[in-house]
Coordinates of C-alpha atoms and ligand atoms in Angstrom, one line a residue:
M1 CA 9.4 176.7 33.4
R2 CA 10.1 173.4 31.2
I3 CA 7.2 171.5 30.2
V4 CA 6.3 168.7 28.5
H5 CA 3.5 169.1 25.9
A6 CA 1.6 165.7 24.3
A7 CA -1.3 165.5 22.7
D8 CA -3.9 162.9 21.2
I9 CA -2.3 159.9 22.5
H10 CA -5.5 157.9 21.3
L11 CA -5.0 154.7 23.6
D12 CA -6.7 151.4 22.8
T13 CA -7.6 152.9 19.5
P14 CA -9.3 149.6 17.8
F15 CA -7.4 149.2 14.8
R16 CA -10.2 147.2 13.4
R17 CA -8.9 146.9 9.9
H18 CA -5.6 145.0 11.3
D19 CA -5.5 141.1 11.8
A20 CA -4.7 140.0 15.5
A21 CA -1.2 140.2 15.9
L22 CA -0.6 143.2 14.2
R23 CA -3.6 145.3 16.2
Q24 CA -2.3 143.7 19.4
R25 CA 1.4 145.3 18.3
L26 CA -0.3 148.5 18.0
Q27 CA -2.2 149.1 20.7
Q28 CA 1.3 147.9 22.4
A29 CA 2.8 151.0 20.7
G30 CA 0.5 153.1 21.7
R31 CA 0.8 152.2 25.3
D32 CA 5.1 152.0 25.1
A33 CA 5.0 155.9 23.6
F34 CA 2.9 156.6 26.3
S35 CA 5.7 155.2 28.7
A36 CA 8.3 156.6 26.7
L37 CA 6.6 160.2 27.0
V38 CA 6.9 159.7 31.0
D39 CA 10.6 159.0 30.4
L40 CA 11.4 161.6 28.6
T41 CA 9.6 164.0 31.0
L42 CA 11.8 162.5 33.7
E43 CA 15.0 162.8 31.9
E44 CA 14.7 166.6 31.0
R45 CA 13.3 166.5 34.5
A46 CA 9.8 168.6 33.7
D47 CA 8.1 170.9 36.1
A48 CA 5.1 169.6 34.3
L49 CA 3.6 167.1 31.8
L50 CA 0.4 168.7 29.8
I51 CA -1.7 166.7 27.6
A52 CA -3.9 168.5 25.6
G53 CA -6.7 166.2 25.2
D54 CA -7.5 162.7 23.3
L55 CA -5.8 160.7 25.7
F56 CA -8.0 157.7 25.3
D57 CA -9.4 157.0 22.0
N58 CA -13.0 155.8 23.2
D59 CA -14.6 154.4 25.9
W60 CA -13.5 151.1 25.9
L61 CA -10.1 150.8 28.2
T62 CA -8.0 147.6 28.2
I63 CA -6.7 146.4 31.2
A64 CA -3.1 146.7 30.1
T65 CA -3.7 150.3 29.5
E66 CA -5.4 151.1 32.5
R67 CA -2.1 149.2 34.3
V68 CA 0.5 151.3 32.1
L69 CA -1.3 154.4 32.8
T70 CA -1.4 154.2 36.5
S71 CA 2.0 153.0 36.8
E72 CA 3.7 155.6 34.7
L73 CA 2.0 158.1 36.2
A74 CA 2.5 156.9 39.9
R75 CA 6.4 157.8 38.6
L76 CA 5.8 160.8 37.7
A77 CA 3.9 162.0 40.7
D78 CA 6.7 160.6 42.8
A79 CA 9.0 162.3 41.3
G80 CA 6.8 165.7 42.3
V81 CA 6.1 166.5 38.2
T82 CA 2.7 167.9 37.8
V83 CA 0.2 166.3 35.6
V84 CA -2.3 168.4 33.7
Y85 CA -4.7 166.3 31.3
A86 CA -7.6 168.4 29.8
T87 CA -10.5 166.2 28.1
G88 CA -10.9 166.1 23.9
N89 CA -13.5 165.8 22.0
H90 CA -12.7 161.6 22.0
D91 CA -12.4 161.5 25.6
P92 CA -15.0 164.8 27.0
G93 CA -16.8 164.8 30.4
R94 CA -16.4 162.9 34.0
T95 CA -19.6 159.7 33.6
N96 CA -20.1 157.4 31.0
Y97 CA -16.2 156.7 30.7
R98 CA -14.2 153.9 32.5
A99 CA -11.5 156.8 32.9
A100 CA -13.5 158.1 35.3
H101 CA -12.9 155.2 37.4
I102 CA -9.4 154.6 36.7
D103 CA -7.2 155.0 39.9
W104 CA -5.5 158.2 39.2
P105 CA -2.6 159.7 41.4
C106 CA -3.6 161.8 44.4
D107 CA -0.7 164.3 44.0
N108 CA -0.1 166.8 41.4
F109 CA -2.7 165.1 39.1
H110 CA -4.7 167.3 37.6
L111 CA -8.1 166.0 35.4
H112 CA -10.1 168.7 33.7
S113 CA -13.3 168.1 32.0
S114 CA -15.1 171.1 32.9
R115 CA -15.4 173.7 30.1
T116 CA -14.6 176.3 32.8
P117 CA -10.8 177.5 32.2
R118 CA -9.1 176.5 35.7
R119 CA -5.9 177.8 37.2
I120 CA -3.5 175.4 38.4
P121 CA -0.1 176.6 39.9
I122 CA 3.3 175.0 39.0
H123 CA 5.8 174.6 41.5
R124 CA 9.4 173.8 42.0
D125 CA 11.0 173.1 45.5
G126 CA 8.1 174.4 46.8
E127 CA 7.8 177.8 45.2
R128 CA 5.7 178.5 42.5
I129 CA 7.2 179.1 39.1
G130 CA 4.3 179.3 36.6
W131 CA 0.4 178.6 36.1
V132 CA -1.1 176.2 33.6
V133 CA -4.7 177.0 32.5
A134 CA -6.7 174.5 31.0
A135 CA -10.6 173.9 30.1
G136 CA -11.3 170.1 29.1
H137 CA -14.3 169.4 26.5
Q138 CA -17.5 168.2 28.5
T139 CA -19.1 166.5 25.2
T140 CA -17.9 164.3 22.5
H141 CA -19.2 167.8 20.2
E142 CA -18.0 170.7 22.0
S143 CA -19.3 173.7 19.9
T144 CA -18.2 176.2 22.2
N145 CA -15.4 178.7 21.4
L146 CA -13.1 177.3 24.6
A147 CA -10.0 179.8 23.6
S148 CA -12.3 182.7 24.0
T149 CA -13.4 182.0 27.7
Y150 CA -9.4 181.8 29.0
P151 CA -8.9 184.5 31.3
P152 CA -5.9 186.5 31.2
A153 CA -2.7 185.1 32.0
P154 CA -2.0 185.2 35.9
G155 CA 1.2 186.4 36.1
P156 CA 3.7 187.3 37.5
Q157 CA 5.6 184.0 36.3
P158 CA 5.2 182.2 33.1
A159 CA 1.8 180.7 32.1
V160 CA 0.5 178.3 29.6
G161 CA -2.7 177.8 28.2
V162 CA -4.2 173.7 27.6
L163 CA -6.7 173.2 25.3
H164 CA -8.1 170.9 22.7
A165 CA -9.5 172.6 20.1
D166 CA -10.0 173.1 16.6
V167 CA -7.8 176.5 16.1
G168 CA -7.6 177.7 12.2
G169 CA -6.7 181.0 10.7
A170 CA -7.8 184.6 11.2
Q171 CA -11.0 183.1 10.6
G172 CA -11.4 180.5 12.5
A173 CA -12.2 176.7 12.0
A174 CA -14.2 175.4 9.2
A175 CA -16.8 172.6 10.4
D176 CA -15.4 168.5 9.3
E177 CA -16.8 167.0 5.9
A178 CA -19.7 165.6 9.1
G179 CA -20.4 169.5 9.6
N180 CA -19.4 168.9 13.2
V181 CA -17.5 171.7 14.9
Y182 CA -14.6 170.9 18.3
A183 CA -14.2 173.8 20.0
P184 CA -13.3 176.1 17.1
A185 CA -12.0 179.1 17.3
A186 CA -9.4 181.6 15.4
L187 CA -5.8 182.6 16.2
S188 CA -6.9 185.9 17.8
D189 CA -8.9 184.2 20.2
L190 CA -5.8 182.7 21.9
D191 CA -4.9 185.6 24.9
P192 CA -1.6 187.1 23.8
S193 CA -0.5 187.3 27.8
Y194 CA 0.0 183.5 27.8
D195 CA 3.5 182.5 27.1
Y196 CA 2.4 179.3 25.5
W197 CA -0.7 177.5 24.1
A198 CA -0.6 174.0 24.3
L199 CA -3.0 172.9 21.8
G200 CA -4.3 169.0 20.8
H201 CA -7.0 167.8 18.0
I202 CA -4.8 168.6 15.0
H203 CA -2.6 165.1 14.7
K204 CA 0.1 167.0 12.9
R205 CA 3.0 168.6 14.6
L206 CA 2.4 172.1 13.8
R207 CA 3.1 176.0 15.1
L208 CA -0.2 177.8 14.0
R209 CA 1.6 180.9 12.7
E210 CA 5.6 182.1 12.6
D211 CA 5.6 184.4 15.5
S212 CA 2.8 182.6 17.3
P213 CA 3.7 180.7 20.3
A214 CA 0.7 178.1 19.5
W215 CA 2.1 174.6 18.8
Y216 CA 0.0 171.3 18.0
P217 CA 2.5 168.3 19.1
G218 CA 0.9 165.8 16.8
N219 CA -0.4 162.5 18.1
L220 CA 1.9 160.7 20.1
Q221 CA 2.1 157.5 17.9
G222 CA 0.6 157.0 14.3
R223 CA -2.4 155.3 13.7
D224 CA -2.4 154.9 9.9
F225 CA -0.9 156.2 6.8
G226 CA -2.7 159.9 7.2
E227 CA -0.4 159.6 10.3
A228 CA 3.2 159.3 9.1
G229 CA 6.0 160.7 9.7
A230 CA 8.1 160.6 13.2
K231 CA 5.3 161.7 16.0
G232 CA 6.1 162.5 19.8
A233 CA 5.7 165.5 22.2
L234 CA 7.5 168.7 22.6
V235 CA 9.8 169.9 25.2
V236 CA 9.1 173.5 26.1
D237 CA 11.2 176.1 28.2
L238 CA 9.6 179.3 29.0
N239 CA 11.7 182.3 30.0
P240 CA 9.8 185.1 29.3
P241 CA 10.2 187.8 28.1
E242 CA 12.3 185.7 25.8
P243 CA 9.9 183.7 23.3
P244 CA 9.4 180.0 24.6
R245 CA 12.1 176.9 23.3
V246 CA 10.2 174.6 21.6
R247 CA 11.8 171.0 20.8
F248 CA 10.4 167.9 19.1
R249 CA 11.5 164.3 20.8
P250 CA 10.4 161.7 18.9
L251 CA 9.0 158.6 20.5
A252 CA 6.2 156.3 18.7
P253 CA 7.8 153.1 18.8
V254 CA 5.9 152.4 15.5
R255 CA 6.3 154.2 12.4
W256 CA 3.8 154.8 9.3
E257 CA 5.6 155.8 6.2
R258 CA 4.8 156.0 2.5
L259 CA 7.6 155.0 -0.3
S260 CA 7.3 156.2 -3.5
V261 CA 8.9 154.2 -5.7
T262 CA 8.8 155.5 -9.6
D263 CA 12.1 154.3 -10.8
L264 CA 11.4 150.9 -12.4
S265 CA 12.3 151.1 -16.3
E266 CA 14.9 148.4 -15.6
A267 CA 13.3 146.3 -13.0
R268 CA 12.6 142.8 -15.3
A269 CA 13.0 140.4 -11.9
I270 CA 11.2 141.1 -8.5
G271 CA 15.0 141.3 -7.0
D272 CA 15.3 144.2 -9.2
V273 CA 11.9 145.7 -7.6
H274 CA 13.5 144.8 -3.9
M275 CA 16.4 146.5 -5.0
A276 CA 14.6 150.3 -6.0
V277 CA 12.2 149.9 -2.5
R278 CA 15.0 149.1 -0.3
A279 CA 17.0 152.1 -1.7
A280 CA 14.3 154.5 -1.2
F281 CA 13.5 152.9 2.2
D282 CA 17.5 153.8 3.3
D283 CA 17.2 157.2 1.8
L284 CA 14.4 158.0 3.9
R285 CA 16.3 156.6 7.3
E286 CA 19.2 158.5 6.4
S287 CA 17.7 161.8 5.6
D288 CA 15.7 161.8 8.6
E289 CA 17.1 162.8 11.6
H290 CA 14.2 161.7 13.7
V291 CA 14.6 157.8 13.3
L292 CA 14.5 156.2 16.5
P293 CA 16.9 153.2 16.8
G294 CA 14.9 150.0 17.0
Q295 CA 11.8 151.6 15.1
D296 CA 9.1 149.2 13.9
W297 CA 8.0 150.4 10.1
I298 CA 4.5 149.9 8.5
L299 CA 4.9 150.8 4.9
R300 CA 2.8 151.5 2.0
V301 CA 5.3 151.3 -1.1
E302 CA 3.7 153.0 -4.0
L303 CA 5.1 151.8 -7.2
S304 CA 4.8 154.1 -10.5
G305 CA 6.0 154.9 -13.8
P306 CA 6.9 152.7 -16.9
C307 CA 8.1 149.1 -15.1
P308 CA 8.8 145.8 -17.6
L309 CA 7.0 143.8 -14.6
T310 CA 3.8 146.0 -14.9
A311 CA 1.5 143.6 -16.1
V312 CA 2.1 141.0 -12.8
L313 CA 2.5 144.2 -10.4
R314 CA -1.2 144.7 -11.5
S315 CA -2.2 141.7 -10.0
D316 CA -3.4 142.3 -6.4
E317 CA -2.1 138.6 -5.7
E318 CA 1.5 139.5 -7.1
R319 CA 1.4 142.4 -5.3
D320 CA 0.5 140.7 -1.6
G321 CA 3.3 138.5 -2.2
L322 CA 5.8 141.1 -3.1
A323 CA 4.6 142.9 -0.1
E324 CA 5.2 139.5 2.2
Y325 CA 8.7 139.5 0.4
L326 CA 9.4 143.2 1.4
G327 CA 8.4 142.7 4.8
E328 CA 10.7 139.9 5.6
S329 CA 13.2 141.7 3.5
L330 CA 13.2 145.1 5.1
G331 CA 12.7 143.6 8.6
A332 CA 9.0 145.7 8.0
L333 CA 6.5 145.3 10.9
D334 CA 3.7 145.4 8.0
V335 CA 4.1 146.3 4.3
E336 CA 1.6 147.1 1.7
V337 CA 2.1 147.5 -2.4
R338 CA 0.5 150.1 -4.4
D339 CA 0.2 150.2 -8.1
A340 CA 0.5 154.0 -7.9
G341 CA 0.4 154.3 -12.0
L342 CA 2.4 151.3 -13.1
S343 CA 2.7 151.5 -17.1
P344 CA 4.3 149.2 -19.5
P345 CA 7.5 150.6 -21.1
I346 CA 6.4 152.0 -24.4
N347 CA 8.9 153.7 -26.6
L348 CA 6.3 156.3 -27.9
S349 CA 8.7 157.9 -30.7
R350 CA 8.7 154.2 -32.9
H351 CA 5.2 155.0 -33.4
V352 CA 4.3 158.5 -33.4
G353 CA 3.4 159.4 -37.4
Q354 CA 3.1 155.7 -38.1
R355 CA 0.4 154.5 -40.7
H356 CA -1.5 152.9 -38.0
V357 CA -4.4 153.7 -35.3
L358 CA -1.8 154.3 -32.6
G359 CA 0.2 156.5 -34.8
E360 CA -2.3 158.6 -36.2
A361 CA -3.5 159.2 -32.7
L362 CA 0.1 160.0 -31.1
A363 CA 0.6 162.6 -33.7
L364 CA -3.3 164.0 -33.3
I365 CA -2.3 164.5 -29.2
E366 CA 1.0 165.9 -30.1
Q367 CA -0.6 168.6 -32.5
A368 CA -3.3 169.1 -30.0
G369 CA -0.5 170.2 -27.6
R370 CA 0.7 172.9 -29.9
D371 CA -2.8 174.0 -31.8
D372 CA -4.9 176.0 -29.5
T373 CA -7.9 175.6 -32.3
L374 CA -7.5 172.0 -32.7
L375 CA -7.2 171.7 -29.2
S376 CA -10.5 173.6 -28.4
R377 CA -12.3 171.5 -31.3
L378 CA -11.2 168.3 -29.5
A379 CA -12.5 169.0 -26.5
P380 CA -16.2 167.6 -25.6
S381 CA -18.6 170.4 -24.9
E382 CA -19.3 169.2 -21.5
L383 CA -15.8 170.0 -20.5
A384 CA -16.4 173.4 -21.6
R385 CA -19.7 174.2 -20.1
G386 CA -19.1 173.5 -16.5
D387 CA -16.5 176.9 -16.4
E388 CA -18.1 179.4 -18.6
Q389 CA -16.5 181.9 -16.6
A390 CA -12.9 181.2 -16.6
A391 CA -11.0 183.2 -19.5
E392 CA -10.1 181.4 -22.7
G393 CA -6.5 181.2 -21.4
E394 CA -7.6 179.2 -18.4
R395 CA -9.4 177.3 -20.4
L396 CA -6.8 176.5 -22.6
Q397 CA -4.5 175.4 -19.8
Y398 CA -7.0 173.5 -18.2
L399 CA -7.5 171.3 -21.3
R400 CA -3.7 170.8 -22.2
G401 CA -3.4 169.6 -18.8
L402 CA -5.6 167.1 -19.7
L403 CA -3.3 165.9 -22.6
D404 CA -0.9 165.1 -20.0
G405 CA -0.4 160.9 -20.3
L406 CA -2.3 160.8 -23.0
D407 CA 0.1 159.5 -25.2
A408 CA 1.3 156.9 -22.9
A409 CA -2.4 155.7 -22.3
A410 CA -3.6 155.7 -25.7
A411 CA -0.2 154.0 -26.9
E412 CA -0.9 151.3 -23.5
R413 CA -4.5 150.7 -24.5
L414 CA -4.1 150.3 -28.5
L415 CA -0.9 147.8 -27.5
R416 CA -2.2 146.0 -24.4
R417 CA -2.0 143.0 -26.7
D418 CA 1.6 143.0 -27.0
S419 CA 2.6 143.9 -23.8
A420 CA 0.1 141.4 -21.5
Ligands
MN501 MN1 -7.5 163.3 18.5

């Protein structure tokens, strides 16, 4: 049995932070990624497409998305591919949601939004070749451990469990910052009689443990810099007793990526910054096997380290100007430029031990790095009080860590008049 496993598609994410043009492009990217998912399913001649929750981002469904969904799913229905869509915390239940009124395909399409696991047979050429067992979220805050309610795999053919759940390690999943849990489960709650667990919820591609057949595919199309990198779906071949063969296939038409550019010590003109950014971008594209031809990029360029243009690049307006320039020259959909710790180039060795405030400060910083007694004496008592249990060695190591970069910071502050 061959399945395609996707999750966390989040169609019609509002993208409120972006202007209208970019918002539309990103929403279209979500729909295009879904079309690419259907292409992949057909190309791979998969027996089933499994969507492990969060197909939708919220209860708002655009007409464009509804059209794409119905026409794309019809292609799968026509080809006889079974689709199993188990709901997640973003698209739970049957009522309330426009998804309840979509004209879903009549054949081979299973929308499962009930907590009770259901067995769905998978057929090829009229013969049953495997099972999918699915449970869905009924509410936006499903606190039940849904994984633990799955029956043993039906057998004798391969069986796949589909579930949107926060599966943690042996301890189970912790609540998020707001105290919410989403179908929390431990790895041990996933019944080992299943040949594969098609999970959703965590937006990062992840195998739960090296030896477990439990995977998160990550989301289909990244939506912000927290969802950077190649995004797509998993193609899974099940042929027990062999372990499942899992292949990642990138599908996202827009890719988010951070570029860290640190070597700017010789950058005296903005063209030099451009060259350094371009080199980092080229490196990324050459070293990554999952780059798709014609893919669009949204880049966050993080500049840091000594740079003669620091004063210019610390201005928001100038960074916006650079971002616009980079967007055009790199052909990216959007670029933002961040000051991630730029500093004016200062030759510290010229100042150490000189008879001025900076010289003395640098000498003191250097000495404190070598002399534990001095370091302890210089540390404000507030720093020491917080962690009385810590061993002296740990405390000194912590204090020494605070000295990192202090010399450059002191020099910059004291020399600001010259460098600005
Ligand atoms: Mn999600």
